[in-house]
Amino acid sequence: MKRYGNLYPQIVEFENIYLAARKAKKGKRFRDNVLEFNYNLETQLLRIQQELIDKTYEPGNYRTFHLRDIKTRLISAAPYRDRVVHHALCNIIVPIFERTFISDTYANREGYGTHKALKKFTHWARSTPYILQCDIRKYFPSIDHEILKQLIRRKIKCQNTLWLIDTIIFI
């Protein structure tokens, strides 16, 4: 299995962080925190870049709230500047992990999503009498983080990138 190194320079490139800011604001550009961040965009992005280079970046506090649609779910939302960092990281590491996903994984993937999942569900519903539809309650908090760390480290060997992943997910 190939392990990827030297990813961090790509993550901290200004162009990558700028692209991350554009992705993070998609659908949210008129929210107060996004407008405030984008008012001094270049300064904010340079600050993020420097914190990542110096490894002084620390995630902010998540805002938690309950979302009520079909069922009540507890949502934890990262501060906007952290979402920019998340996108900067994902811009580089998602292509590495993308190849390992099965074709019927639809959540949070480019070119996939609710409509494609529904189309596939309809196909299977018409062609077989058995379908399992499930939602695992509180999935992420229930994941064994040590196993997750091991799986990530099977693909990524860049110590600086692993530091950022650990900072975001495991702290």
Tab-separated table of N, CA and C in Angstrom:
chain	number	residue	atom	x	y	z
A	1	MET	N	0.851	-1.175	0.000
A	1	MET	CA	0.000	0.000	0.000
A	1	MET	C	0.900	1.243	0.000
A	2	LYS	N	0.604	2.157	-0.885
A	2	LYS	CA	1.385	3.378	-0.998
A	2	LYS	C	1.041	4.348	0.130
A	3	ARG	N	2.089	4.910	0.748
A	3	ARG	CA	1.910	5.935	1.771
A	3	ARG	C	2.411	7.250	1.185
A	4	TYR	N	1.674	8.316	1.451
A	4	TYR	CA	1.967	9.612	0.864
A	4	TYR	C	2.691	10.499	1.860
A	5	GLY	N	3.753	11.131	1.378
A	5	GLY	CA	4.526	12.050	2.195
A	5	GLY	C	4.627	13.403	1.518
A	6	ASN	N	5.213	14.351	2.213
A	6	ASN	CA	5.459	15.696	1.696
A	6	ASN	C	4.177	16.380	1.189
A	7	LEU	N	3.096	16.211	1.907
A	7	LEU	CA	1.820	16.815	1.533
A	7	LEU	C	1.646	18.213	2.122
A	8	TYR	N	2.294	18.455	3.254
A	8	TYR	CA	2.058	19.700	3.989
A	8	TYR	C	2.378	20.954	3.181
A	9	PRO	N	3.469	20.982	2.410
A	9	PRO	CA	3.718	22.182	1.592
A	9	PRO	C	2.563	22.515	0.646
A	10	GLN	N	1.863	21.496	0.146
A	10	GLN	CA	0.704	21.721	-0.714
A	10	GLN	C	-0.468	22.282	0.089
A	11	ILE	N	-0.622	21.798	1.323
A	11	ILE	CA	-1.722	22.252	2.173
A	11	ILE	C	-1.559	23.722	2.512
A	12	VAL	N	-0.335	24.163	2.830
A	12	VAL	CA	-0.112	25.533	3.305
A	12	VAL	C	0.150	26.533	2.176
A	13	GLU	N	0.117	26.084	0.926
A	13	GLU	CA	0.251	27.021	-0.195
A	13	GLU	C	-0.891	28.025	-0.160
A	14	PHE	N	-0.577	29.281	-0.423
A	14	PHE	CA	-1.606	30.327	-0.364
A	14	PHE	C	-2.746	30.038	-1.328
A	15	GLU	N	-2.419	29.548	-2.526
A	15	GLU	CA	-3.452	29.258	-3.526
A	15	GLU	C	-4.429	28.198	-3.017
A	16	ASN	N	-3.916	27.193	-2.305
A	16	ASN	CA	-4.771	26.152	-1.746
A	16	ASN	C	-5.669	26.721	-0.653
A	17	ILE	N	-5.114	27.568	0.201
A	17	ILE	CA	-5.903	28.164	1.278
A	17	ILE	C	-6.964	29.103	0.698
A	18	TYR	N	-6.609	29.820	-0.358
A	18	TYR	CA	-7.584	30.700	-1.017
A	18	TYR	C	-8.722	29.872	-1.629
A	19	LEU	N	-8.378	28.773	-2.307
A	19	LEU	CA	-9.397	27.878	-2.864
A	19	LEU	C	-10.275	27.322	-1.743
A	20	ALA	N	-9.672	26.994	-0.628
A	20	ALA	CA	-10.414	26.479	0.529
A	20	ALA	C	-11.411	27.515	1.038
A	21	ALA	N	-11.008	28.781	1.080
A	21	ALA	CA	-11.905	29.854	1.529
A	21	ALA	C	-13.091	29.984	0.573
A	22	ARG	N	-12.836	29.849	-0.721
A	22	ARG	CA	-13.930	29.918	-1.697
A	22	ARG	C	-14.903	28.760	-1.522
A	23	LYS	N	-14.383	27.571	-1.257
A	23	LYS	CA	-15.250	26.407	-1.037
A	23	LYS	C	-16.035	26.550	0.267
A	24	ALA	N	-15.375	27.057	1.300
A	24	ALA	CA	-16.022	27.181	2.617
A	24	ALA	C	-17.180	28.167	2.586
A	25	LYS	N	-17.080	29.198	1.749
A	25	LYS	CA	-18.145	30.206	1.741
A	25	LYS	C	-19.322	29.839	0.838
A	26	LYS	N	-19.177	28.761	0.079
A	26	LYS	CA	-20.245	28.351	-0.829
A	26	LYS	C	-21.537	28.125	-0.049
A	27	GLY	N	-22.570	28.874	-0.413
A	27	GLY	CA	-23.867	28.772	0.228
A	27	GLY	C	-23.972	29.489	1.565
A	28	LYS	N	-22.890	30.157	1.977
A	28	LYS	CA	-22.883	30.818	3.283
A	28	LYS	C	-22.366	32.250	3.205
A	29	ARG	N	-22.178	32.776	2.021
A	29	ARG	CA	-21.444	34.031	1.873
A	29	ARG	C	-22.101	35.252	2.494
A	30	PHE	N	-23.387	35.218	2.802
A	30	PHE	CA	-24.040	36.385	3.397
A	30	PHE	C	-24.224	36.261	4.910
A	31	ARG	N	-23.663	35.244	5.508
A	31	ARG	CA	-23.712	35.110	6.963
A	31	ARG	C	-22.705	36.089	7.572
A	32	ASP	N	-23.047	36.584	8.748
A	32	ASP	CA	-22.214	37.614	9.383
A	32	ASP	C	-20.764	37.193	9.567
A	33	ASN	N	-20.542	35.970	10.070
A	33	ASN	CA	-19.160	35.537	10.313
A	33	ASN	C	-18.368	35.389	9.018
A	34	VAL	N	-19.032	34.995	7.945
A	34	VAL	CA	-18.367	34.849	6.650
A	34	VAL	C	-18.062	36.226	6.063
A	35	LEU	N	-19.010	37.150	6.157
A	35	LEU	CA	-18.778	38.514	5.669
A	35	LEU	C	-17.630	39.173	6.427
A	36	GLU	N	-17.606	38.971	7.737
A	36	GLU	CA	-16.539	39.550	8.555
A	36	GLU	C	-15.177	38.975	8.172
A	37	PHE	N	-15.110	37.672	7.978
A	37	PHE	CA	-13.869	37.010	7.578
A	37	PHE	C	-13.414	37.513	6.212
A	38	ASN	N	-14.350	37.605	5.270
A	38	ASN	CA	-14.000	37.989	3.899
A	38	ASN	C	-13.731	39.482	3.732
A	39	TYR	N	-14.110	40.289	4.727
A	39	TYR	CA	-13.842	41.722	4.657
A	39	TYR	C	-12.333	41.977	4.581
A	40	ASN	N	-11.561	41.207	5.320
A	40	ASN	CA	-10.088	41.264	5.272
A	40	ASN	C	-9.553	39.904	4.848
A	41	LEU	N	-10.026	39.418	3.728
A	41	LEU	CA	-9.743	38.050	3.301
A	41	LEU	C	-8.250	37.744	3.224
A	42	GLU	N	-7.509	38.581	2.539
A	42	GLU	CA	-6.087	38.291	2.356
A	42	GLU	C	-5.357	38.233	3.695
A	43	THR	N	-5.655	39.155	4.572
A	43	THR	CA	-5.030	39.165	5.899
A	43	THR	C	-5.386	37.904	6.671
A	44	GLN	N	-6.662	37.520	6.614
A	44	GLN	CA	-7.106	36.315	7.309
A	44	GLN	C	-6.407	35.064	6.766
A	45	LEU	N	-6.311	34.980	5.436
A	45	LEU	CA	-5.686	33.803	4.825
A	45	LEU	C	-4.197	33.751	5.115
A	46	LEU	N	-3.538	34.891	5.101
A	46	LEU	CA	-2.114	34.931	5.437
A	46	LEU	C	-1.887	34.540	6.897
A	47	ARG	N	-2.798	34.942	7.770
A	47	ARG	CA	-2.695	34.571	9.191
A	47	ARG	C	-2.850	33.054	9.347
A	48	ILE	N	-3.837	32.492	8.664
A	48	ILE	CA	-4.025	31.035	8.706
A	48	ILE	C	-2.781	30.340	8.165
A	49	GLN	N	-2.299	30.812	7.039
A	49	GLN	CA	-1.113	30.203	6.425
A	49	GLN	C	0.066	30.230	7.392
A	50	GLN	N	0.304	31.363	8.035
A	50	GLN	CA	1.434	31.475	8.953
A	50	GLN	C	1.258	30.570	10.171
A	51	GLU	N	0.044	30.491	10.695
A	51	GLU	CA	-0.220	29.598	11.833
A	51	GLU	C	0.022	28.145	11.446
A	52	LEU	N	-0.336	27.775	10.236
A	52	LEU	CA	-0.103	26.403	9.784
A	52	LEU	C	1.393	26.144	9.592
A	53	ILE	N	2.095	27.104	9.006
A	53	ILE	CA	3.538	26.952	8.806
A	53	ILE	C	4.251	26.836	10.146
A	54	ASP	N	3.869	27.694	11.104
A	54	ASP	CA	4.514	27.709	12.424
A	54	ASP	C	3.983	26.604	13.342
A	55	LYS	N	2.934	25.921	12.914
A	55	LYS	CA	2.244	24.905	13.708
A	55	LYS	C	1.712	25.492	15.021
A	56	THR	N	1.190	26.705	14.934
A	56	THR	CA	0.558	27.341	16.092
A	56	THR	C	-0.958	27.366	15.930
A	57	TYR	N	-1.454	26.797	14.849
A	57	TYR	CA	-2.892	26.760	14.592
A	57	TYR	C	-3.586	25.946	15.677
A	58	GLU	N	-4.657	26.497	16.209
A	58	GLU	CA	-5.508	25.795	17.166
A	58	GLU	C	-6.957	25.995	16.749
A	59	PRO	N	-7.709	24.911	16.650
A	59	PRO	CA	-9.123	25.048	16.291
A	59	PRO	C	-9.890	25.814	17.365
A	60	GLY	N	-10.916	26.546	16.908
A	60	GLY	CA	-11.782	27.261	17.838
A	60	GLY	C	-12.822	26.335	18.435
A	61	ASN	N	-13.685	26.895	19.241
A	61	ASN	CA	-14.749	26.114	19.876
A	61	ASN	C	-15.892	25.869	18.899
A	62	TYR	N	-16.367	24.659	18.891
A	62	TYR	CA	-17.500	24.302	18.047
A	62	TYR	C	-18.783	24.847	18.653
A	63	ARG	N	-19.705	25.222	17.785
A	63	ARG	CA	-21.031	25.653	18.213
A	63	ARG	C	-21.956	24.455	18.037
A	64	THR	N	-22.610	24.056	19.113
A	64	THR	CA	-23.504	22.905	19.024
A	64	THR	C	-24.951	23.370	19.093
A	65	PHE	N	-25.781	22.708	18.318
A	65	PHE	CA	-27.204	23.008	18.298
A	65	PHE	C	-27.962	21.769	17.827
A	66	HIS	N	-29.249	21.742	18.090
A	66	HIS	CA	-30.095	20.634	17.662
A	66	HIS	C	-30.786	21.003	16.356
A	67	LEU	N	-30.742	20.089	15.418
A	67	LEU	CA	-31.421	20.248	14.141
A	67	LEU	C	-32.593	19.281	14.133
A	68	ARG	N	-33.759	19.813	13.864
A	68	ARG	CA	-34.955	18.971	13.854
A	68	ARG	C	-35.506	18.901	12.430
A	69	ASP	N	-35.338	17.766	11.811
A	69	ASP	CA	-35.999	17.524	10.531
A	69	ASP	C	-36.845	16.264	10.725
A	70	ILE	N	-36.458	15.150	10.198
A	70	ILE	CA	-37.194	13.908	10.438
A	70	ILE	C	-36.975	13.447	11.877
A	71	LYS	N	-35.760	13.607	12.339
A	71	LYS	CA	-35.431	13.279	13.723
A	71	LYS	C	-34.537	14.393	14.266
A	72	THR	N	-34.383	14.447	15.556
A	72	THR	CA	-33.540	15.464	16.170
A	72	THR	C	-32.092	14.982	16.164
A	73	ARG	N	-31.208	15.844	15.671
A	73	ARG	CA	-29.782	15.512	15.636
A	73	ARG	C	-28.995	16.632	16.300
A	74	LEU	N	-27.958	16.265	17.007
A	74	LEU	CA	-27.053	17.238	17.595
A	74	LEU	C	-25.977	17.553	16.568
A	75	ILE	N	-25.851	18.812	16.206
A	75	ILE	CA	-24.886	19.255	15.205
A	75	ILE	C	-23.794	20.057	15.906
A	76	SER	N	-22.563	19.804	15.519
A	76	SER	CA	-21.430	20.592	16.008
A	76	SER	C	-20.833	21.305	14.805
A	77	ALA	N	-20.880	22.632	14.825
A	77	ALA	CA	-20.403	23.429	13.697
A	77	ALA	C	-19.092	24.119	14.074
A	78	ALA	N	-18.093	23.935	13.240
A	78	ALA	CA	-16.794	24.566	13.465
A	78	ALA	C	-16.883	26.049	13.122
A	79	PRO	N	-16.058	26.862	13.756
A	79	PRO	CA	-15.987	28.274	13.359
A	79	PRO	C	-15.576	28.369	11.885
A	80	TYR	N	-15.950	29.455	11.255
A	80	TYR	CA	-15.724	29.598	9.811
A	80	TYR	C	-14.242	29.459	9.440
A	81	ARG	N	-13.361	30.103	10.191
A	81	ARG	CA	-11.928	30.024	9.836
A	81	ARG	C	-11.424	28.587	9.923
A	82	ASP	N	-11.976	27.788	10.833
A	82	ASP	CA	-11.604	26.376	10.915
A	82	ASP	C	-12.111	25.608	9.707
A	83	ARG	N	-13.284	25.993	9.211
A	83	ARG	CA	-13.787	25.340	8.001
A	83	ARG	C	-12.878	25.608	6.812
A	84	VAL	N	-12.282	26.784	6.777
A	84	VAL	CA	-11.309	27.088	5.714
A	84	VAL	C	-10.127	26.125	5.831
A	85	VAL	N	-9.630	25.917	7.041
A	85	VAL	CA	-8.518	24.990	7.252
A	85	VAL	C	-8.932	23.562	6.881
A	86	HIS	N	-10.141	23.170	7.243
A	86	HIS	CA	-10.631	21.835	6.898
A	86	HIS	C	-10.617	21.637	5.377
A	87	HIS	N	-11.104	22.646	4.662
A	87	HIS	CA	-11.115	22.550	3.194
A	87	HIS	C	-9.698	22.507	2.631
A	88	ALA	N	-8.793	23.287	3.207
A	88	ALA	CA	-7.401	23.279	2.736
A	88	ALA	C	-6.792	21.886	2.895
A	89	LEU	N	-7.058	21.255	4.029
A	89	LEU	CA	-6.575	19.896	4.261
A	89	LEU	C	-7.241	18.921	3.296
A	90	CYS	N	-8.563	19.001	3.182
A	90	CYS	CA	-9.306	18.066	2.330
A	90	CYS	C	-8.961	18.207	0.850
A	91	ASN	N	-8.655	19.422	0.409
A	91	ASN	CA	-8.248	19.607	-0.989
A	91	ASN	C	-7.089	18.693	-1.345
A	92	ILE	N	-6.225	18.416	-0.397
A	92	ILE	CA	-5.019	17.626	-0.655
A	92	ILE	C	-5.213	16.144	-0.315
A	93	ILE	N	-5.885	15.836	0.786
A	93	ILE	CA	-5.938	14.423	1.204
A	93	ILE	C	-7.137	13.647	0.668
A	94	VAL	N	-8.219	14.321	0.308
A	94	VAL	CA	-9.391	13.586	-0.182
A	94	VAL	C	-9.066	12.738	-1.415
A	95	PRO	N	-8.312	13.239	-2.407
A	95	PRO	CA	-7.999	12.374	-3.549
A	95	PRO	C	-7.256	11.091	-3.156
A	96	ILE	N	-6.498	11.135	-2.090
A	96	ILE	CA	-5.776	9.943	-1.623
A	96	ILE	C	-6.768	8.900	-1.107
A	97	PHE	N	-7.746	9.342	-0.326
A	97	PHE	CA	-8.707	8.417	0.268
A	97	PHE	C	-9.860	8.073	-0.668
A	98	GLU	N	-10.146	8.933	-1.610
A	98	GLU	CA	-11.270	8.754	-2.543
A	98	GLU	C	-11.198	7.392	-3.236
A	99	ARG	N	-10.018	6.985	-3.614
A	99	ARG	CA	-9.840	5.726	-4.343
A	99	ARG	C	-10.194	4.504	-3.503
A	100	THR	N	-10.222	4.664	-2.187
A	100	THR	CA	-10.486	3.514	-1.311
A	100	THR	C	-11.972	3.345	-1.004
A	101	PHE	N	-12.813	4.300	-1.376
A	101	PHE	CA	-14.238	4.230	-1.080
A	101	PHE	C	-14.944	3.302	-2.062
A	102	ILE	N	-15.956	2.608	-1.574
A	102	ILE	CA	-16.766	1.794	-2.476
A	102	ILE	C	-17.640	2.743	-3.306
A	103	SER	N	-18.108	2.262	-4.420
A	103	SER	CA	-18.869	3.123	-5.337
A	103	SER	C	-20.208	3.567	-4.765
A	104	ASP	N	-20.704	2.871	-3.758
A	104	ASP	CA	-21.991	3.235	-3.169
A	104	ASP	C	-21.847	4.070	-1.901
A	105	THR	N	-20.776	4.811	-1.794
A	105	THR	CA	-20.599	5.776	-0.709
A	105	THR	C	-20.961	7.139	-1.291
A	106	TYR	N	-21.988	7.774	-0.751
A	106	TYR	CA	-22.518	8.990	-1.374
A	106	TYR	C	-22.310	10.268	-0.572
A	107	ALA	N	-22.098	10.179	0.715
A	107	ALA	CA	-22.038	11.380	1.550
A	107	ALA	C	-20.723	12.133	1.365
A	108	ASN	N	-20.827	13.441	1.206
A	108	ASN	CA	-19.668	14.342	1.166
A	108	ASN	C	-18.628	13.967	0.114
A	109	ARG	N	-19.093	13.576	-1.059
A	109	ARG	CA	-18.178	13.248	-2.154
A	109	ARG	C	-18.544	14.065	-3.381
A	110	GLU	N	-17.522	14.533	-4.060
A	110	GLU	CA	-17.702	15.298	-5.290
A	110	GLU	C	-18.353	14.400	-6.346
A	111	GLY	N	-19.445	14.868	-6.931
A	111	GLY	CA	-20.130	14.102	-7.968
A	111	GLY	C	-21.112	13.075	-7.431
A	112	TYR	N	-21.209	12.976	-6.133
A	112	TYR	CA	-22.162	12.068	-5.503
A	112	TYR	C	-23.138	12.934	-4.723
A	113	GLY	N	-23.991	12.322	-3.934
A	113	GLY	CA	-24.913	13.112	-3.140
A	113	GLY	C	-26.279	12.478	-3.066
A	114	THR	N	-27.224	13.245	-2.552
A	114	THR	CA	-28.558	12.741	-2.274
A	114	THR	C	-29.261	12.230	-3.523
A	115	HIS	N	-29.193	12.973	-4.621
A	115	HIS	CA	-29.919	12.574	-5.837
A	115	HIS	C	-29.353	11.281	-6.423
A	116	LYS	N	-28.035	11.178	-6.448
A	116	LYS	CA	-27.423	9.969	-6.984
A	116	LYS	C	-27.709	8.774	-6.071
A	117	ALA	N	-27.706	8.995	-4.752
A	117	ALA	CA	-28.023	7.925	-3.798
A	117	ALA	C	-29.466	7.462	-3.971
A	118	LEU	N	-30.378	8.409	-4.152
A	118	LEU	CA	-31.787	8.062	-4.337
A	118	LEU	C	-31.986	7.277	-5.628
A	119	LYS	N	-31.294	7.662	-6.685
A	119	LYS	CA	-31.388	6.940	-7.956
A	119	LYS	C	-30.901	5.492	-7.790
A	120	LYS	N	-29.786	5.327	-7.065
A	120	LYS	CA	-29.250	3.982	-6.830
A	120	LYS	C	-30.201	3.180	-5.944
A	121	PHE	N	-30.763	3.822	-4.919
A	121	PHE	CA	-31.724	3.162	-4.042
A	121	PHE	C	-32.934	2.676	-4.846
A	122	THR	N	-33.436	3.523	-5.714
A	122	THR	CA	-34.591	3.161	-6.551
A	122	THR	C	-34.257	1.955	-7.428
A	123	HIS	N	-33.051	1.965	-7.992
A	123	HIS	CA	-32.608	0.830	-8.815
A	123	HIS	C	-32.637	-0.466	-8.003
A	124	TRP	N	-32.045	-0.437	-6.807
A	124	TRP	CA	-31.992	-1.644	-5.977
A	124	TRP	C	-33.377	-2.026	-5.459
A	125	ALA	N	-34.222	-1.045	-5.143
A	125	ALA	CA	-35.567	-1.332	-4.637
A	125	ALA	C	-36.406	-2.053	-5.689
A	126	ARG	N	-36.164	-1.753	-6.950
A	126	ARG	CA	-36.931	-2.381	-8.028
A	126	ARG	C	-36.361	-3.727	-8.445
A	127	SER	N	-35.097	-3.986	-8.113
A	127	SER	CA	-34.464	-5.206	-8.609
A	127	SER	C	-34.243	-6.273	-7.535
A	128	THR	N	-34.472	-5.964	-6.280
A	128	THR	CA	-34.275	-6.961	-5.227
A	128	THR	C	-35.287	-6.738	-4.107
A	129	PRO	N	-35.709	-7.812	-3.452
A	129	PRO	CA	-36.690	-7.636	-2.360
A	129	PRO	C	-36.047	-7.198	-1.035
A	130	TYR	N	-34.728	-7.210	-0.964
A	130	TYR	CA	-34.050	-6.895	0.302
A	130	TYR	C	-33.195	-5.641	0.197
A	131	ILE	N	-33.429	-4.710	1.097
A	131	ILE	CA	-32.640	-3.478	1.150
A	131	ILE	C	-32.450	-3.122	2.615
A	132	LEU	N	-31.249	-2.783	2.961
A	132	LEU	CA	-30.969	-2.314	4.317
A	132	LEU	C	-30.716	-0.818	4.242
A	133	GLN	N	-31.548	-0.068	4.913
A	133	GLN	CA	-31.338	1.368	5.037
A	133	GLN	C	-31.151	1.633	6.520
A	134	CYS	N	-30.033	2.258	6.862
A	134	CYS	CA	-29.789	2.475	8.278
A	134	CYS	C	-29.056	3.789	8.510
A	135	ASP	N	-29.140	4.233	9.726
A	135	ASP	CA	-28.450	5.436	10.157
A	135	ASP	C	-27.846	5.093	11.504
A	136	ILE	N	-26.536	5.193	11.614
A	136	ILE	CA	-25.871	4.829	12.857
A	136	ILE	C	-25.881	6.035	13.777
A	137	ARG	N	-26.515	5.879	14.914
A	137	ARG	CA	-26.685	6.976	15.863
A	137	ARG	C	-25.342	7.393	16.448
A	138	LYS	N	-25.089	8.698	16.422
A	138	LYS	CA	-23.859	9.275	16.990
A	138	LYS	C	-22.626	8.528	16.482
A	139	TYR	N	-22.534	8.383	15.177
A	139	TYR	CA	-21.487	7.559	14.564
A	139	TYR	C	-20.087	8.069	14.878
A	140	PHE	N	-19.792	9.325	14.574
A	140	PHE	CA	-18.415	9.788	14.731
A	140	PHE	C	-17.924	9.713	16.173
A	141	PRO	N	-18.713	10.156	17.157
A	141	PRO	CA	-18.228	10.031	18.534
A	141	PRO	C	-17.997	8.584	18.968
A	142	SER	N	-18.653	7.630	18.288
A	142	SER	CA	-18.514	6.228	18.682
A	142	SER	C	-17.340	5.525	18.004
A	143	ILE	N	-16.694	6.186	17.048
A	143	ILE	CA	-15.563	5.572	16.344
A	143	ILE	C	-14.394	5.428	17.312
A	144	ASP	N	-13.713	4.297	17.243
A	144	ASP	CA	-12.488	4.109	18.021
A	144	ASP	C	-11.400	4.954	17.358
A	145	HIS	N	-11.022	6.042	18.009
A	145	HIS	CA	-10.093	6.998	17.403
A	145	HIS	C	-8.698	6.419	17.204
A	146	GLU	N	-8.308	5.461	18.000
A	146	GLU	CA	-6.994	4.834	17.790
A	146	GLU	C	-6.982	4.040	16.487
A	147	ILE	N	-8.059	3.337	16.204
A	147	ILE	CA	-8.157	2.597	14.939
A	147	ILE	C	-8.187	3.584	13.774
A	148	LEU	N	-8.934	4.678	13.919
A	148	LEU	CA	-8.986	5.697	12.870
A	148	LEU	C	-7.594	6.268	12.610
A	149	LYS	N	-6.850	6.563	13.661
A	149	LYS	CA	-5.476	7.065	13.501
A	149	LYS	C	-4.622	6.065	12.722
A	150	GLN	N	-4.738	4.790	13.065
A	150	GLN	CA	-3.959	3.769	12.367
A	150	GLN	C	-4.310	3.714	10.888
A	151	LEU	N	-5.609	3.805	10.575
A	151	LEU	CA	-6.041	3.767	9.173
A	151	LEU	C	-5.515	4.970	8.399
A	152	ILE	N	-5.544	6.137	9.015
A	152	ILE	CA	-5.031	7.343	8.363
A	152	ILE	C	-3.534	7.207	8.127
A	153	ARG	N	-2.825	6.677	9.109
A	153	ARG	CA	-1.369	6.537	9.010
A	153	ARG	C	-0.940	5.456	8.019
A	154	ARG	N	-1.853	4.587	7.634
A	154	ARG	CA	-1.542	3.625	6.572
A	154	ARG	C	-1.429	4.312	5.218
A	155	LYS	N	-2.083	5.456	5.079
A	155	LYS	CA	-2.088	6.174	3.805
A	155	LYS	C	-1.163	7.388	3.804
A	156	ILE	N	-0.998	8.028	4.962
A	156	ILE	CA	-0.248	9.285	5.025
A	156	ILE	C	0.928	9.122	5.974
A	157	LYS	N	2.124	9.477	5.482
A	157	LYS	CA	3.309	9.413	6.332
A	157	LYS	C	3.894	10.791	6.627
A	158	CYS	N	3.368	11.831	6.016
A	158	CYS	CA	3.842	13.199	6.228
A	158	CYS	C	3.510	13.624	7.663
A	159	GLN	N	4.537	13.800	8.486
A	159	GLN	CA	4.329	14.094	9.905
A	159	GLN	C	3.593	15.413	10.134
A	160	ASN	N	3.871	16.419	9.330
A	160	ASN	CA	3.175	17.704	9.499
A	160	ASN	C	1.694	17.588	9.166
A	161	THR	N	1.369	16.825	8.129
A	161	THR	CA	-0.034	16.602	7.776
A	161	THR	C	-0.733	15.813	8.874
A	162	LEU	N	-0.050	14.819	9.411
A	162	LEU	CA	-0.623	14.046	10.516
A	162	LEU	C	-0.837	14.921	11.742
A	163	TRP	N	0.073	15.869	11.982
A	163	TRP	CA	-0.109	16.812	13.090
A	163	TRP	C	-1.406	17.601	12.895
A	164	LEU	N	-1.644	18.104	11.673
A	164	LEU	CA	-2.848	18.891	11.406
A	164	LEU	C	-4.110	18.042	11.561
A	165	ILE	N	-4.092	16.836	11.032
A	165	ILE	CA	-5.243	15.938	11.163
A	165	ILE	C	-5.529	15.666	12.637
A	166	ASP	N	-4.492	15.362	13.386
A	166	ASP	CA	-4.659	15.096	14.820
A	166	ASP	C	-5.195	16.329	15.533
A	167	THR	N	-4.701	17.496	15.151
A	167	THR	CA	-5.148	18.753	15.775
A	167	THR	C	-6.630	18.982	15.528
A	168	ILE	N	-7.080	18.676	14.332
A	168	ILE	CA	-8.487	18.914	13.980
A	168	ILE	C	-9.408	17.841	14.581
A	169	ILE	N	-9.027	16.606	14.456
A	169	ILE	CA	-9.940	15.518	14.799
A	169	ILE	C	-9.799	15.017	16.234
A	170	PHE	N	-8.592	14.896	16.703
A	170	PHE	CA	-8.369	14.140	17.933
A	170	PHE	C	-8.134	14.976	19.179
A	171	ILE	N	-8.092	16.274	19.055
A	171	ILE	CA	-7.834	17.090	20.249
A	171	ILE	C	-9.127	17.628	20.803
